[in-house]
Amino acid sequence: MTEEKHERALIIDFGSQVTQLIARRLRESGVYCEIHPFNKADETFIRAYDPQAIILSGGPSSVTWDDSPRADASVFELGVPVLGICYGQQVMMEQLGGRVESGTSREFGRAFIDKVVDDGILNGLFDGEAGEQVWMSHGDHVAEMAPGFGVIAKSPGAPYAVIANPERKFYGTQFHPEVVHTLNGSKMLRNFTHSVAGLKGDWTMAAYREEAIAKIREQVGTGRVICGLSGGVDSSVAAVLIHEAIGSQLTCVYVDHGLMRMNESEQVVSLFREHYNIPLVHVDASELFLGKLAGVSDPERKRKIIGGLFIDVFDDEAKKIGGADFLAQGTLYPDVIESVSAIGGPSVTIKSHHNVGGLPERMKMKLVEPLRDLFKDEVRALGRELGLPDAFIGRHPFPGPGLAIRIPGEITREKADTLRKADAIYLEELHKHGLYDKIWQAFAVLLPVNTVGVMGDERTYESVLALRAVTSTDGMTADYYPFEHDFLGRTATRIINEVKGVNRVVYDITSKPPGTIEWE
């Protein structure tokens, strides 16, 4: 949100894989910020946005290239504090009269910096005698600082690891303070926003709720809104927020495409009809969806088929209820960012079950996306602010295509039923062992592989099921959860015994590195 009464920071993106983490760190300290690509952040935009602080992200380019990205000159003329991170530091030096060299000094991974002089940006760091651990990722390096800058901290491979022009409140770091491997990076970013830039951190979820309701009322007016519920947290929070804003002008449509989790439909219908008394249309479209998906194996085609059918169903239901002026979606900020790449334009890897960027021209409805400024954990916080049950808010993410993206290859009703039962047992065991809330997302995948097994005196030829569980804060990076063997053995035994069609269970040890958009 860009309300005048809020302080705000602007993050100018040069294409780093971890730019979103900068925004996460600032949001965690109560500073509202937005990410915008360098080629859209011109002087007109920047002055209209009116930031109180600017951060220049890292990026894959080299400032020594003739066509490498640059910041608009106004960034350094507004009189606001500026922090350049990695490539952002090098851009700052190059544009302000310094010099950057390529290829003679490289640092990738963990490094340790030593303090050269005291500075407010280092408050809370260097508490011990050893150096401060940071995360480097650079091939180029600053060879000569711009006039007015001095060294704040250095490392063996980066003599200008932290530099500053205190008079202009310009700072640069060669490392990435936004990643968790820089142990006190969050403190450094907070020092920049709160101590250097003087921001108070006035952005709260209570304020977001109030302002979002006002924006919804202003956008919708007396119009009618139809909201597509997927059964996930995002669309559910969006629906409750919109209902609080416009009441009976909202109608929710829950489409059961035959690929939902066990008892999903009953839970959603009960919550919205009985608990919130929100007008809800429940559409059983499983035959339609499964029919269109028959024989389709390509995962992207499956996504597009499901996304297109959702729109068709919403359009039909809107006509049945007398028409709707708006379609509400649970689009999140990562979806918005991922739909535009700072370097290459629209991303080809955008989540295709979202409609970030518009609806088909044949539809007369406009989009209402009240969560498009939020990350996933912020959506959960908003849900709690709205009073949704913790058991619902804490549910693991469940993308719109549902089980479709967890059945590689062709989808059939039999496969969906098999996976649904196995997935329910897996989640039940996680709850029983107190593990569910420690994990960001867990689910089962029915692999397109059969194996020969012996069960009792009978030889079987059935499917292999994979279990996946990852830990994460916001879904941008993730690591596998280290289950005890006893848990995996107990869960696998239950699935094999109780789910006909599965004779082998494996655990998928997969991590999601920074910059990977999808890993379902």
Short mmCIF file of N, CA, C and O in Angstrom, two decimals, residues 111-154:
data_model
loop_
_atom_site.label_atom_id
_atom_site.label_comp_id
_atom_site.label_asym_id
_atom_site.label_seq_id
_atom_site.Cartn_x
_atom_site.Cartn_y
_atom_site.Cartn_z
N ALA A 111 31.75 -15.49 4.68
CA ALA A 111 32.96 -14.69 4.88
C ALA A 111 32.84 -13.97 6.22
O ALA A 111 31.76 -13.95 6.83
N PHE A 112 33.94 -13.37 6.66
CA PHE A 112 33.93 -12.65 7.94
C PHE A 112 34.51 -11.26 7.72
O PHE A 112 35.57 -11.10 7.09
N ILE A 113 33.78 -10.26 8.20
CA ILE A 113 34.23 -8.88 8.06
C ILE A 113 34.71 -8.35 9.41
O ILE A 113 34.29 -8.82 10.47
N ASP A 114 35.62 -7.39 9.35
CA ASP A 114 36.14 -6.74 10.55
C ASP A 114 35.78 -5.26 10.52
O ASP A 114 35.83 -4.61 9.47
N LYS A 115 35.42 -4.74 11.67
CA LYS A 115 35.05 -3.32 11.76
C LYS A 115 36.29 -2.45 11.65
O LYS A 115 37.31 -2.72 12.26
N VAL A 116 36.16 -1.37 10.87
CA VAL A 116 37.24 -0.40 10.70
C VAL A 116 36.99 0.82 11.57
O VAL A 116 37.88 1.29 12.28
N VAL A 117 35.76 1.34 11.53
CA VAL A 117 35.37 2.48 12.36
C VAL A 117 33.96 2.24 12.89
O VAL A 117 33.19 1.46 12.32
N ASP A 118 33.60 2.90 13.96
CA ASP A 118 32.25 2.81 14.49
C ASP A 118 31.29 3.59 13.59
O ASP A 118 31.62 4.66 13.08
N ASP A 119 30.10 3.03 13.42
CA ASP A 119 29.06 3.70 12.65
C ASP A 119 27.72 3.13 13.09
O ASP A 119 27.62 1.95 13.45
N GLY A 120 26.68 3.96 13.04
CA GLY A 120 25.36 3.54 13.50
C GLY A 120 24.82 2.33 12.77
O GLY A 120 24.03 1.56 13.32
N ILE A 121 25.25 2.11 11.52
CA ILE A 121 24.73 0.98 10.76
C ILE A 121 25.25 -0.35 11.31
O ILE A 121 24.72 -1.42 11.00
N LEU A 122 26.27 -0.28 12.16
CA LEU A 122 26.85 -1.50 12.75
C LEU A 122 26.38 -1.73 14.19
O LEU A 122 26.89 -2.65 14.85
N ASN A 123 25.42 -0.96 14.67
CA ASN A 123 24.94 -1.15 16.04
C ASN A 123 24.42 -2.57 16.23
O ASN A 123 23.65 -3.08 15.43
N GLY A 124 24.88 -3.22 17.32
CA GLY A 124 24.44 -4.57 17.62
C GLY A 124 25.26 -5.64 16.94
O GLY A 124 25.01 -6.83 17.13
N LEU A 125 26.25 -5.24 16.13
CA LEU A 125 27.14 -6.18 15.48
C LEU A 125 28.50 -6.16 16.17
O LEU A 125 28.78 -5.26 16.97
N PHE A 126 29.34 -7.11 15.90
CA PHE A 126 30.69 -7.18 16.45
C PHE A 126 30.69 -7.18 17.98
O PHE A 126 31.48 -6.51 18.63
N ASP A 127 29.75 -7.95 18.56
CA ASP A 127 29.70 -8.03 20.02
C ASP A 127 30.85 -8.85 20.59
O ASP A 127 31.26 -8.64 21.73
N GLY A 128 31.36 -9.81 19.81
CA GLY A 128 32.48 -10.64 20.27
C GLY A 128 33.79 -10.17 19.68
O GLY A 128 33.88 -9.14 19.00
N GLU A 129 34.85 -10.92 19.94
CA GLU A 129 36.16 -10.56 19.43
C GLU A 129 36.34 -10.96 17.96
O GLU A 129 37.13 -10.38 17.24
N ALA A 130 35.62 -12.02 17.56
CA ALA A 130 35.76 -12.51 16.19
C ALA A 130 35.07 -11.57 15.21
O ALA A 130 34.27 -10.71 15.59
N GLY A 131 35.36 -11.75 13.93
CA GLY A 131 34.69 -10.96 12.91
C GLY A 131 33.23 -11.32 12.78
O GLY A 131 32.75 -12.30 13.35
N GLU A 132 32.51 -10.52 12.02
CA GLU A 132 31.08 -10.72 11.83
C GLU A 132 30.85 -11.57 10.59
O GLU A 132 31.37 -11.27 9.50
N GLN A 133 30.03 -12.65 10.73
CA GLN A 133 29.78 -13.53 9.58
C GLN A 133 28.79 -12.89 8.61
O GLN A 133 27.73 -12.42 9.01
N VAL A 134 29.15 -12.89 7.32
CA VAL A 134 28.29 -12.36 6.27
C VAL A 134 28.30 -13.34 5.10
O VAL A 134 29.04 -14.33 5.10
N TRP A 135 27.47 -13.04 4.10
CA TRP A 135 27.37 -13.91 2.92
C TRP A 135 27.73 -13.10 1.68
O TRP A 135 27.04 -12.16 1.31
N MET A 136 28.84 -13.49 1.06
CA MET A 136 29.33 -12.80 -0.13
C MET A 136 28.88 -13.52 -1.39
O MET A 136 28.70 -14.75 -1.39
N SER A 137 28.71 -12.77 -2.45
CA SER A 137 28.39 -13.36 -3.75
C SER A 137 28.75 -12.35 -4.84
O SER A 137 27.90 -11.69 -5.42
N HIS A 138 30.07 -12.22 -5.11
CA HIS A 138 30.47 -11.21 -6.08
C HIS A 138 31.73 -11.63 -6.83
O HIS A 138 32.61 -12.29 -6.28
N GLY A 139 31.77 -11.25 -8.10
CA GLY A 139 32.97 -11.43 -8.91
C GLY A 139 33.67 -10.10 -9.10
O GLY A 139 34.89 -10.02 -9.08
N ASP A 140 32.88 -9.03 -9.27
CA ASP A 140 33.45 -7.68 -9.35
C ASP A 140 33.69 -7.14 -7.95
O ASP A 140 33.20 -7.68 -6.95
N HIS A 141 34.45 -6.06 -7.88
CA HIS A 141 34.67 -5.42 -6.58
C HIS A 141 34.96 -3.93 -6.80
O HIS A 141 35.39 -3.51 -7.89
N VAL A 142 34.69 -3.15 -5.77
CA VAL A 142 35.00 -1.72 -5.80
C VAL A 142 36.51 -1.56 -5.68
O VAL A 142 37.13 -2.05 -4.72
N ALA A 143 37.12 -0.90 -6.67
CA ALA A 143 38.56 -0.67 -6.65
C ALA A 143 38.90 0.72 -6.11
O ALA A 143 39.98 0.94 -5.55
N GLU A 144 37.95 1.63 -6.27
CA GLU A 144 38.18 3.01 -5.80
C GLU A 144 36.84 3.61 -5.40
O GLU A 144 35.88 3.58 -6.17
N MET A 145 36.78 4.10 -4.17
CA MET A 145 35.52 4.66 -3.67
C MET A 145 35.24 6.03 -4.30
O MET A 145 36.16 6.75 -4.69
N ALA A 146 33.96 6.35 -4.37
CA ALA A 146 33.56 7.67 -4.84
C ALA A 146 33.94 8.73 -3.80
O ALA A 146 34.10 8.42 -2.62
N PRO A 147 34.10 9.98 -4.22
CA PRO A 147 34.44 11.05 -3.28
C PRO A 147 33.45 11.13 -2.11
O PRO A 147 32.24 11.00 -2.31
N GLY A 148 33.97 11.33 -0.91
CA GLY A 148 33.13 11.48 0.27
C GLY A 148 32.87 10.19 1.02
O GLY A 148 32.29 10.20 2.12
N PHE A 149 33.28 9.04 0.46
CA PHE A 149 33.03 7.75 1.10
C PHE A 149 34.25 7.29 1.89
O PHE A 149 35.40 7.59 1.54
N GLY A 150 33.98 6.54 2.95
CA GLY A 150 35.03 5.94 3.74
C GLY A 150 34.68 4.50 4.06
O GLY A 150 33.53 4.08 3.92
N VAL A 151 35.68 3.73 4.50
CA VAL A 151 35.47 2.32 4.81
C VAL A 151 34.95 2.16 6.24
O VAL A 151 35.51 2.72 7.18
N ILE A 152 33.89 1.39 6.39
CA ILE A 152 33.31 1.09 7.70
C ILE A 152 33.73 -0.30 8.17
O ILE A 152 33.99 -0.53 9.34
N ALA A 153 33.78 -1.25 7.23
CA ALA A 153 34.19 -2.62 7.56
C ALA A 153 34.83 -3.24 6.33
O ALA A 153 34.56 -2.82 5.19
N LYS A 154 35.67 -4.26 6.56
CA LYS A 154 36.39 -4.89 5.46
C LYS A 154 36.48 -6.39 5.71
O LYS A 154 36.25 -6.88 6.82
#
